[in-house]
C-alpha atoms as one frame of an Amber mdcrd trajectory, in Angstrom:
protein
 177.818 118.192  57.573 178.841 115.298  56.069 176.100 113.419  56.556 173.809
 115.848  55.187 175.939 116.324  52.324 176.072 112.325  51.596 172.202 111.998
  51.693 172.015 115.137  49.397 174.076 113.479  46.980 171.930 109.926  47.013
 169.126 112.389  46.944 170.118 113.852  43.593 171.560 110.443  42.385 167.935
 108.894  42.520 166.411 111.688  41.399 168.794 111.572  38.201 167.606 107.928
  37.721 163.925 108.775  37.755 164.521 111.291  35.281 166.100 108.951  32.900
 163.688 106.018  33.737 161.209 108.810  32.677 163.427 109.581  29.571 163.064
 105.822  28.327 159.447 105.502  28.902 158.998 108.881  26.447 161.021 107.809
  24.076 159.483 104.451  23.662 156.255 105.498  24.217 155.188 103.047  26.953
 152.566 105.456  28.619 150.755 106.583  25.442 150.521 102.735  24.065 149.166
 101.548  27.247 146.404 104.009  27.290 145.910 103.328  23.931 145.479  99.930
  24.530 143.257 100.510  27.089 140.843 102.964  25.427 140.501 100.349  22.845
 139.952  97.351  25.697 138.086  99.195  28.246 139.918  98.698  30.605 141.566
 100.595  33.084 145.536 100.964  32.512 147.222  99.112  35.711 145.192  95.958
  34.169 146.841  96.337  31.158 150.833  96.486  32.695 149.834  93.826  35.263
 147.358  91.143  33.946 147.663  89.052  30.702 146.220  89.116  27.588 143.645
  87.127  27.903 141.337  89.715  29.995 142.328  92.509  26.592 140.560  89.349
  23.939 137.546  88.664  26.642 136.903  92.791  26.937 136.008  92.675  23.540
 134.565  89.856  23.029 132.460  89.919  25.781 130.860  92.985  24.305 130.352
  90.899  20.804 128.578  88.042  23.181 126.585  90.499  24.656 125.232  92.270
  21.386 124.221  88.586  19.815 122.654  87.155  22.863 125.629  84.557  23.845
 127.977  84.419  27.172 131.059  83.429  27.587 131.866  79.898  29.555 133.573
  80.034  32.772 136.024  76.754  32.782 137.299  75.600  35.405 141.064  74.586
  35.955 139.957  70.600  35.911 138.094  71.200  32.432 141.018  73.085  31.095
 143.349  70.452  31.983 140.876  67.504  30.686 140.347  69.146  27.093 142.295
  67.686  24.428 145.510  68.256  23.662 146.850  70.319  21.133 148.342  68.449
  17.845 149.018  70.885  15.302 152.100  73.023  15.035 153.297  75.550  13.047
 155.283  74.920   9.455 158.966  76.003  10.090 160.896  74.516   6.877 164.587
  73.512   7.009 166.258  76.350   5.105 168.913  75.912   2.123 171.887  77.152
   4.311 174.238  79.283   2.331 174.969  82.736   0.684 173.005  83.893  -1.879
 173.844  86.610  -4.543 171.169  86.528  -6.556 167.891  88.041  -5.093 165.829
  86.075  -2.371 162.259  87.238  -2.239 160.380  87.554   1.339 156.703  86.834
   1.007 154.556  87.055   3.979 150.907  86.126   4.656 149.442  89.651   6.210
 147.915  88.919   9.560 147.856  85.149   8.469 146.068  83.937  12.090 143.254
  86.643  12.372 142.727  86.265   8.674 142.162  82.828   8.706 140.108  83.392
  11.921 137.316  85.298   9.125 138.660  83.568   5.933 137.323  80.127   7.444
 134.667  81.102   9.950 136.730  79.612  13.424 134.931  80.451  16.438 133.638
  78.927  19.585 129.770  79.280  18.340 130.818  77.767  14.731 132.753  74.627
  15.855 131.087  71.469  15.538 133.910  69.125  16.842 136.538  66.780  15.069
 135.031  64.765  12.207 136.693  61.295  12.815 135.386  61.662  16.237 131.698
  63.546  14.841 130.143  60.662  13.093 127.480  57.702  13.842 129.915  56.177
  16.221 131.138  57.389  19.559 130.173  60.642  21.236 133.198  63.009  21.828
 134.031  65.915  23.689 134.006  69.780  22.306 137.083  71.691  23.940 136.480
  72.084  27.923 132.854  70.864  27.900 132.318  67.931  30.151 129.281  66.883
  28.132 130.137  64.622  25.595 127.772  65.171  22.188 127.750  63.576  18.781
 126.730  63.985  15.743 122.817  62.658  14.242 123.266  59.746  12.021 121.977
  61.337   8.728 123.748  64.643   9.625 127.229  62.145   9.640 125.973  60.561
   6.798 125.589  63.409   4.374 128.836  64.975   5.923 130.592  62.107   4.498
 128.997  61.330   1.190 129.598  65.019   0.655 133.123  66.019   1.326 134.486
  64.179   4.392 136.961  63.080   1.533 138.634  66.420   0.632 139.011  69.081
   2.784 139.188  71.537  -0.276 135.989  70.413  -1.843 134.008  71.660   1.425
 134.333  75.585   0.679 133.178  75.417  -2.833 130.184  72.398  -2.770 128.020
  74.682  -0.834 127.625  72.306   2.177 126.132  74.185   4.936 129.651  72.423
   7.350 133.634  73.601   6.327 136.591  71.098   6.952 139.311  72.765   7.887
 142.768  70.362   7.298 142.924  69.384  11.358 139.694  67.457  10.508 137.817
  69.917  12.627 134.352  70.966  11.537 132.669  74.515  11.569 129.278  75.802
  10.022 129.835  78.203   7.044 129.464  82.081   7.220 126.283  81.232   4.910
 124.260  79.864   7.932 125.985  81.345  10.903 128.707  83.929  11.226 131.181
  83.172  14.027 131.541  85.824  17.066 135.824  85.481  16.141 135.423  86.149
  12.765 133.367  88.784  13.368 135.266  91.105  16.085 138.656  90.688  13.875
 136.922  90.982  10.956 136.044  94.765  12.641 139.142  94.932  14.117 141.215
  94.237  10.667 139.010  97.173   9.075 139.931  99.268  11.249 143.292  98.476
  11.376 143.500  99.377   7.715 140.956 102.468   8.233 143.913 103.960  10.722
 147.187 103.143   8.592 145.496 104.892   6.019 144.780 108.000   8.124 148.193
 107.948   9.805 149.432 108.467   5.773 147.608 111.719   5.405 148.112 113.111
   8.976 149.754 116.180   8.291 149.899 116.685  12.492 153.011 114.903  13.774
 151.128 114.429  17.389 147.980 112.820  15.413 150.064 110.904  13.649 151.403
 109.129  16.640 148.335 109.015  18.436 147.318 107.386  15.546 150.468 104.999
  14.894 149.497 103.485  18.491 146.032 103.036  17.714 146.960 100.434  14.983
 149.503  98.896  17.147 147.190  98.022  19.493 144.555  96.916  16.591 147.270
  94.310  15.510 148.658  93.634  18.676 144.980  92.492  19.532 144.498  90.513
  16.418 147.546  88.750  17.093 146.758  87.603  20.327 143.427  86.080  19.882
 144.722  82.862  18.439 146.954  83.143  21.790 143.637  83.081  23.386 142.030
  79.649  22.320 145.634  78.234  22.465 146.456  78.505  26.365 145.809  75.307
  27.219 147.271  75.227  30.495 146.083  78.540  32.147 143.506  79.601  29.475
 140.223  80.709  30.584 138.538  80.035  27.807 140.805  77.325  25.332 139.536
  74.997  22.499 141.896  73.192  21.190 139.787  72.435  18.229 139.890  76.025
  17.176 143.969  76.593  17.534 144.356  73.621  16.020 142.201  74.601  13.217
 143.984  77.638  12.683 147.714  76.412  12.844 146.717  73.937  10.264 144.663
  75.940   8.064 148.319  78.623   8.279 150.277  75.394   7.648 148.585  74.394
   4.120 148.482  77.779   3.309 152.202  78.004   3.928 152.780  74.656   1.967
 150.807  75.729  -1.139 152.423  78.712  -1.979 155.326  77.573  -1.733 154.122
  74.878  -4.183 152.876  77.135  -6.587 155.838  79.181  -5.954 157.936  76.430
  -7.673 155.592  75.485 -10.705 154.965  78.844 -11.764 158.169  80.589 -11.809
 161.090  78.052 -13.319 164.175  79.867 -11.810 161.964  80.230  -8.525 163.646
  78.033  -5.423 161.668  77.674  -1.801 165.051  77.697   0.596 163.259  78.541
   3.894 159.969  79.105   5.128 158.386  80.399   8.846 154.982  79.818   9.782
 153.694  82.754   7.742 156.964  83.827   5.363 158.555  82.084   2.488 161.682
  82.591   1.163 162.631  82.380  -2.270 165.434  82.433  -4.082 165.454  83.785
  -8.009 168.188  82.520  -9.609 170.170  84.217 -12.529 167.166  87.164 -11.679
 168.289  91.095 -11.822 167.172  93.631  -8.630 164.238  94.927 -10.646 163.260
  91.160 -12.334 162.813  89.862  -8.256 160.274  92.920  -7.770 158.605  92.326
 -10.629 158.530  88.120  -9.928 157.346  89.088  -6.286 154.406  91.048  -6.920
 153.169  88.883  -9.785 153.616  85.555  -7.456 151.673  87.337  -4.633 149.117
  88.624  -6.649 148.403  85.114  -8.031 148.901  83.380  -4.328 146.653  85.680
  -2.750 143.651  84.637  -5.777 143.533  81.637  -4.648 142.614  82.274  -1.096
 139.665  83.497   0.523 139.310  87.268   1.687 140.968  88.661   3.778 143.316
  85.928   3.270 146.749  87.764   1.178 150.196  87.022   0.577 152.574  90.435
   0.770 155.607  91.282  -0.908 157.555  92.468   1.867 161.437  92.957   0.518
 163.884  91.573  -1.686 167.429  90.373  -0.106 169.837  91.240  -2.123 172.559
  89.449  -1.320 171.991  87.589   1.860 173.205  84.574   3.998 170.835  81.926
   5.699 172.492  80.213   8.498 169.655  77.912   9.847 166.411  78.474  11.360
 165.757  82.062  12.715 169.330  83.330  11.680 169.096  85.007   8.159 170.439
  88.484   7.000 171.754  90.529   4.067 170.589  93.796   2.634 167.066  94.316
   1.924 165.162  96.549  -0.463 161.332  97.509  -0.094 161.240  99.475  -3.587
 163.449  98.769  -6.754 165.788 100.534  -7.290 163.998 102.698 -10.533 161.182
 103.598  -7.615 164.182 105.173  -5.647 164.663 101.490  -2.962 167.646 102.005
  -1.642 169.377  98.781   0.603 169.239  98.687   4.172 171.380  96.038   5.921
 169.416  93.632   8.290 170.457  90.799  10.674 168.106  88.160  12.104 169.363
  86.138  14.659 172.653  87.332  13.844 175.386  88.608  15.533 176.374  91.669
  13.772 178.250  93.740  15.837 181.276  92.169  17.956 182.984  94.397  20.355
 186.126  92.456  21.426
């Protein structure tokens, strides 16, 4: 009798933790994102819980290939661990440590990788090598291809009596070539648009297409059907710079391209913050994040920092190709910067006189202590 009753008992007790293990998947969704992210993928949904996210970037751009004639390369582990190595990394500014009451601005490039991905025309079929290693000299190597190539002489030649001299000058001299600020070269949108550029491109709209529906759902299940839709648009967008990156188990890496990305997102990063300084006098850079910059308004009210924000952003974004843009995300007011990753204080998304109210948030912080 005992016995029976003991076995009953772990029975019911694993039972009880299914139930709840079933409880937490519901309640964060896990289920309907997965098949979410697989309807969008096409793939089945095991895949997606057990293999990376490589195979979710190649489903779709596979399909891309397919529809303009191209196939994807197959590289082997010895050509991925020949390619070049990677020499760009992201800008991560030493902040201003400190507490600040007056407001500090957070302004944040939206989607700043797969925007520069479109902005700039990166892609695999649109790269045309490094320039100090494209010219009349040496041949070089392009990514994981074992062939070396170069460059014809009068092609180099015109490349640099053109604009091999300032990056900037190449996106607005009509020159049928871009240089991007790794030095990397890639044929404008004018003569060839890139397979990357043009599967986020899609992806982006739709992105925006869905957060826009997800507004007016009056349907609470739509709604999060539809919520999980554009997490997986952005989660995909996010990971395709992931893609050309892996340059130890990649199946597909440049490092050309995630090179040329980084440092296109680094001079971005650079210039606002830049601009941030010369246009606004009471405006002071104290820490920036790869795709964020913080600002500090001194002697600024609540509702002056809102008004600061959006006019910076609106002037920031200008300057930069579509769908390149610089958001106004919140307003600390006040806050405390530690050092890198460890910020917090209470932030407003609205003015107050649009009805903001603060909502305390910790970064890297330690906010709660239980001893």
């Amino acid at each position: 009798g005992a016995t029976v009753a003991g076995r009953r008992a772990v029975l019911g007790h694993l039972q009880d933790l299914a139930a709840l293990s079933l409880e937490v998947l519901d309640k964060l969704e896990v289920l309907p994102r997965a098949a979410e992210l697989s309807r969008l993928f096409g793939m089945d949904v095991l895949s997606g819980f057990t293999r990376g996210t490589q195979l979710r970037v190649e489903s779709l751009l596979m399909r891309v290939a397919r529809a303009a004639g191209l196939l994807l390369l197959s590289a082997s582990q010895a050509q991925v661990r020949s390619q070049p190595a990677l020499e760009c990394l992201p800008l991560v500014m030493e902040p201003a440590s400190g507490f600040y009451w007056d407001p500090v601005l957070v302004l944040d490039f939206k989607g700043m990788y797969p925007s520069l991905v479109v902005a700039h025309n990166i892609s695999f079929d649109t790269c045309m090598g490094h320039a100090r290693r494209a010219g009349a000299g040496p041949v070089c190597r392009l990514g994981v291809l074992e062939e070396p190539w170069a460059l014809g002489r009068e092609a180099a030649l015109h490349l640099a009596e053109q604009f091999l001299g300032d990056a900037a000058t190449s996106e607005t001299s009509g020159c049928p070539v871009r240089l991007l600020p790794n030095g990397c070269l890639f044929v404008a949108p004018e003569v060839r648009r890139g397979l990357l550029p043009l599967m986020l491109a899609e992806v982006l709209r739709l992105r925006a297409e869905t957060k826009a529906a997800m507004k007016r759902a009056a349907d609470p299940a739509l709604a999060r059907r539809l919520e999980q839709r554009q997490f997986a648009l952005k989660y995909f967008a996010n990971v395709t710079y992931g893609y050309a990156g892996a340059s130890f188990s990649g199946r597909m890496p440049c490092a050309e391209i995630a090179d040329a990305i980084v440092a296109s997102g680094r001079r971005a990063l650079e210039e606002a913050a830049d601009l941030i300084e010369q246009a606004e006098p009471r405006a002071r850079v104290v820490y920036g994040d790869t795709d964020s910059v913080f600002v500090q308004l001194r002697g600024a009210s609540l509702e002056e920092a809102f008004a600061v924000g959006r006019r910076l952003c609106a002037r920031i974004s200008a300057l930069h190709p579509t769908p390149v843009e610089l958001e106004f995300e919140k307003v600390y007011f006040p806050s405390v910067c530690l050092c890198k990753k460890r910020y917090g204080g209470l932030a407003y998304s609205r003015p107050p006189s649009e009805g903001g109210r603060p909502a305390f948030e910790a970064k890297g912080l330690e906010a709660v202590r239980r001893d």
